[in-house]
Coordinates of N, CA and C in Angstrom, one line a residue:
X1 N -6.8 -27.3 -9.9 CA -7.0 -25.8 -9.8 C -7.1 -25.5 -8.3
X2 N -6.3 -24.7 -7.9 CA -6.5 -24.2 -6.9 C -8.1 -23.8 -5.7
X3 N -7.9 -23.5 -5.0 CA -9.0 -23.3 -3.9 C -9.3 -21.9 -4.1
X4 N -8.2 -21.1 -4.1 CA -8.8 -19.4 -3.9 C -8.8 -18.9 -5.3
X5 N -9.7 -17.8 -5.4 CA -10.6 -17.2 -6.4 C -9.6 -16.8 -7.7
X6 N -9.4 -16.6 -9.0 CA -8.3 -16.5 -9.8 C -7.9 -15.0 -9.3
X7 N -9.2 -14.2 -9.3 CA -9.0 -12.9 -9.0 C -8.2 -12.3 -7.1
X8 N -8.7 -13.2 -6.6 CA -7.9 -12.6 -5.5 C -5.9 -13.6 -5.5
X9 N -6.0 -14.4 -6.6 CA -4.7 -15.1 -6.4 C -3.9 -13.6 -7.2
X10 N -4.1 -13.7 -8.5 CA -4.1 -12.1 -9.2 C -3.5 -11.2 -8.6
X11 N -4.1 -10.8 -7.1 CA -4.2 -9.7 -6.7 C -2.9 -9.7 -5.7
X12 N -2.5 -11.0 -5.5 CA -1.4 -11.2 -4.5 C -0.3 -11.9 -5.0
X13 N -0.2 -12.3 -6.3 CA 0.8 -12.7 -7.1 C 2.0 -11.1 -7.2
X14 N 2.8 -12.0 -7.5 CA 4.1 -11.2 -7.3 C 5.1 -11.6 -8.4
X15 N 5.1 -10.8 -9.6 CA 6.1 -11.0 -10.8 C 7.5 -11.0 -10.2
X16 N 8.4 -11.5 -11.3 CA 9.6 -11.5 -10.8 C 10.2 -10.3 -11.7
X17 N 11.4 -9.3 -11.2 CA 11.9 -8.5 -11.8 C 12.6 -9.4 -12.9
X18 N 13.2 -8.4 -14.2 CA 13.9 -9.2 -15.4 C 15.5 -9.2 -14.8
X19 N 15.9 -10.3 -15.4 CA 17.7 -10.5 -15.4 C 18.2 -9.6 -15.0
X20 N 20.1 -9.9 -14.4 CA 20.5 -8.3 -14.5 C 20.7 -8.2 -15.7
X21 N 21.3 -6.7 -16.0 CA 21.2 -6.2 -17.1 C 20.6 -6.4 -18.4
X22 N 18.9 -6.2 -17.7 CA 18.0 -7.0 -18.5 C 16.9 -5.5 -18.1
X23 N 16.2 -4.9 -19.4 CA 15.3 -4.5 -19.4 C 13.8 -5.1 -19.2
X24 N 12.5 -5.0 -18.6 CA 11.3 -5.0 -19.1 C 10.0 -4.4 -19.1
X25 N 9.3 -4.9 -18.6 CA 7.8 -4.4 -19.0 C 7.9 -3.0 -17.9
X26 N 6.8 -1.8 -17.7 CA 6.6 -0.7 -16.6 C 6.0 -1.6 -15.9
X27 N 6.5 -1.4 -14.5 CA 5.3 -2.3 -13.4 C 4.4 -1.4 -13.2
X28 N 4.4 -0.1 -13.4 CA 3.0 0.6 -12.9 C 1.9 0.3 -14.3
X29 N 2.4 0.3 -15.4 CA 1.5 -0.2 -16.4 C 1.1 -1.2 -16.5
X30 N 2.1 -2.6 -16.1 CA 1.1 -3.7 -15.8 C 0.1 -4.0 -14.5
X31 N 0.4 -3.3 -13.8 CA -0.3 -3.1 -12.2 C -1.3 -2.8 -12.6
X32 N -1.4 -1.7 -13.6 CA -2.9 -0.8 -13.7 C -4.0 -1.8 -14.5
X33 N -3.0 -2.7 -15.4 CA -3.7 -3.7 -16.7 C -4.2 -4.7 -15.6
X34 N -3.4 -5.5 -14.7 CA -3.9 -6.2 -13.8 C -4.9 -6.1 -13.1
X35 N -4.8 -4.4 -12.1 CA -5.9 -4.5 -11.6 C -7.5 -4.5 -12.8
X36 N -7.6 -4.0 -13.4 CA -8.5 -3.9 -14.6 C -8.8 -5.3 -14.9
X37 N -7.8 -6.1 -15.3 CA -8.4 -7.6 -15.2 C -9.2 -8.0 -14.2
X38 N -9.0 -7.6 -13.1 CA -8.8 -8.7 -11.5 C -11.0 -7.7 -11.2
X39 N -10.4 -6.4 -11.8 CA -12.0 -6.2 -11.6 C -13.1 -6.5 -12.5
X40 N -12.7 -6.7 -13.9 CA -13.6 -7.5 -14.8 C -14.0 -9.1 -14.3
X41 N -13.0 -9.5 -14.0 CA -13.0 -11.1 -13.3 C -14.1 -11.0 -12.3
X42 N -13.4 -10.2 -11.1 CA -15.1 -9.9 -10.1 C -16.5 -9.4 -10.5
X43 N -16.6 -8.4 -11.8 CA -17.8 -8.2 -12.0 C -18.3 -9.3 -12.8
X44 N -17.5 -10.1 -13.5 CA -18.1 -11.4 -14.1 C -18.0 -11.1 -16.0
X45 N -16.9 -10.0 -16.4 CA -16.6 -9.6 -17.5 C -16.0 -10.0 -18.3
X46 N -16.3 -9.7 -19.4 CA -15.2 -10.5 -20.2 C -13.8 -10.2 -20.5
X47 N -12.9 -10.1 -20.6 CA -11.2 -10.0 -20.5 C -10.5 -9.6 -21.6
X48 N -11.3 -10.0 -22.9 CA -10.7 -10.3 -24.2 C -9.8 -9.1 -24.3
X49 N -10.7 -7.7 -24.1 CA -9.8 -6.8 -24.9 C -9.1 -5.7 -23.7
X50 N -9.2 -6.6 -22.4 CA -7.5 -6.3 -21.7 C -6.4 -7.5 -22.2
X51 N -6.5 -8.3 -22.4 CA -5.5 -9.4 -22.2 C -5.3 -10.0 -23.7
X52 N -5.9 -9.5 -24.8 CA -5.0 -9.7 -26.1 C -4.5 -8.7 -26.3
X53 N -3.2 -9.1 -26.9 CA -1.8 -8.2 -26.9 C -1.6 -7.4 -26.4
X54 N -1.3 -7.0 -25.2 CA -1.1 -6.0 -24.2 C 0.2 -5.7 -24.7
X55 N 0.4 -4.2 -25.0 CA 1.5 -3.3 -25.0 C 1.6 -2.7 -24.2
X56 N 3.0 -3.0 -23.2 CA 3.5 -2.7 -21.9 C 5.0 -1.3 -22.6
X57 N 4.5 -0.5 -22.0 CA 6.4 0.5 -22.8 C 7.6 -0.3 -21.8
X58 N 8.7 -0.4 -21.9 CA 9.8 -0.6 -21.2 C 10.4 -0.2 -19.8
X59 N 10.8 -0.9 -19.5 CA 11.5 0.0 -18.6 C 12.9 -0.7 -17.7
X60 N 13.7 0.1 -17.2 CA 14.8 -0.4 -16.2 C 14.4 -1.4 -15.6
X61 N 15.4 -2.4 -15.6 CA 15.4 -3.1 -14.5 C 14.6 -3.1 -12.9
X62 N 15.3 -1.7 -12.4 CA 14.4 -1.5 -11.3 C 13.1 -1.1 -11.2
X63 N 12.3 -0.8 -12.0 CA 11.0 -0.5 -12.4 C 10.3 -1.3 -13.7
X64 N 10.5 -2.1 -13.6 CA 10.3 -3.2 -14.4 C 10.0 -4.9 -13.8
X65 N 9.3 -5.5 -14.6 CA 8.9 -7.0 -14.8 C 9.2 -7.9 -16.0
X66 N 9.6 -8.7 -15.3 CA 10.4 -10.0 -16.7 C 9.5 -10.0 -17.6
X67 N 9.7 -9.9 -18.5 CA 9.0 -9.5 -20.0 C 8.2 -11.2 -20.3
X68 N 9.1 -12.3 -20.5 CA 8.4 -13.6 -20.6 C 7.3 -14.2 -19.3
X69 N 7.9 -13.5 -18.2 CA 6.7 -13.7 -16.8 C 5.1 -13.4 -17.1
X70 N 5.4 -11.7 -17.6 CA 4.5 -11.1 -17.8 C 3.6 -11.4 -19.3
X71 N 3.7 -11.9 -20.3 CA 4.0 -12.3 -21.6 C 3.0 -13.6 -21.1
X72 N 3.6 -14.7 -20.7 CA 3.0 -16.0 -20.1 C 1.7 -15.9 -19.5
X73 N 1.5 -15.3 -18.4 CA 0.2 -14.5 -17.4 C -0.5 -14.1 -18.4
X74 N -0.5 -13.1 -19.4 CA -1.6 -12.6 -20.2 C -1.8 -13.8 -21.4
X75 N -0.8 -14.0 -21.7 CA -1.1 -15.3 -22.7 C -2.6 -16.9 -22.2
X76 N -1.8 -17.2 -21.0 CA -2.9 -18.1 -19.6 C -4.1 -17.4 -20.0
X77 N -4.4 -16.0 -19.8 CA -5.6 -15.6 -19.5 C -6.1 -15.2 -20.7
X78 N -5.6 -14.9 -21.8 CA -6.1 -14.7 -22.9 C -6.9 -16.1 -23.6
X79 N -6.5 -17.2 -23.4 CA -6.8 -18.3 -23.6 C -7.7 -19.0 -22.4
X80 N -7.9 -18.6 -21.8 CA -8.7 -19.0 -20.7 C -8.1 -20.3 -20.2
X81 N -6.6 -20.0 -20.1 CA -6.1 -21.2 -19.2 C -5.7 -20.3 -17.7
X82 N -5.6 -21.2 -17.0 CA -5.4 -21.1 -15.6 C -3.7 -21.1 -15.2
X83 N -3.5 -19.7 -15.1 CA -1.8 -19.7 -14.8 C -1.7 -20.1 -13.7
X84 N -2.1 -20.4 -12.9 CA -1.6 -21.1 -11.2 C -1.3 -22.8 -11.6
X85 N -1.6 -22.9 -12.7 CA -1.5 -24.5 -12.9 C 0.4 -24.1 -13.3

């Protein structure tokens, strides 16, 4: 496990956009779910009902995040596994 905090890794992690001609997730909608996580995490909260099944709407390529990236990350944390591993 890493050294720095899950919530400050969180906070400077950087998804990858999806394929070309690939739709996915809104980054402003997962941004907003993220930060929401990253502040339950620091108040010492529980996560459960950000991080099971999160429905993200779609979007362009250019305003979007790889759908399996994002999918993986909430999955880690829904389970209380550690996505930096």
């Amino acid at each position: 496990m890493a050294e720095q905090p899950l919530e400050d890794w969180l906070e400077r992690r950087a998804l990858p956009r999806p394929g070309l001609f690939s739709d996915g997730y809104d980054r402003d909608h997962v941004d907003q779910r993220l930060d929401e996580v990253i502040a339950r995490l620091r108040a010492g909260r529980a996560l459960t009902a950000l991080v099971d099944r999160p429905d993200f709407p779609a979007a362009p390529r250019a305003r979007a995040y790889d759908r399996r990236a994002v999918d993986d990350l909430f999955d880690n944390l829904k389970w209380g596994s550690d996505p930096r591993d």
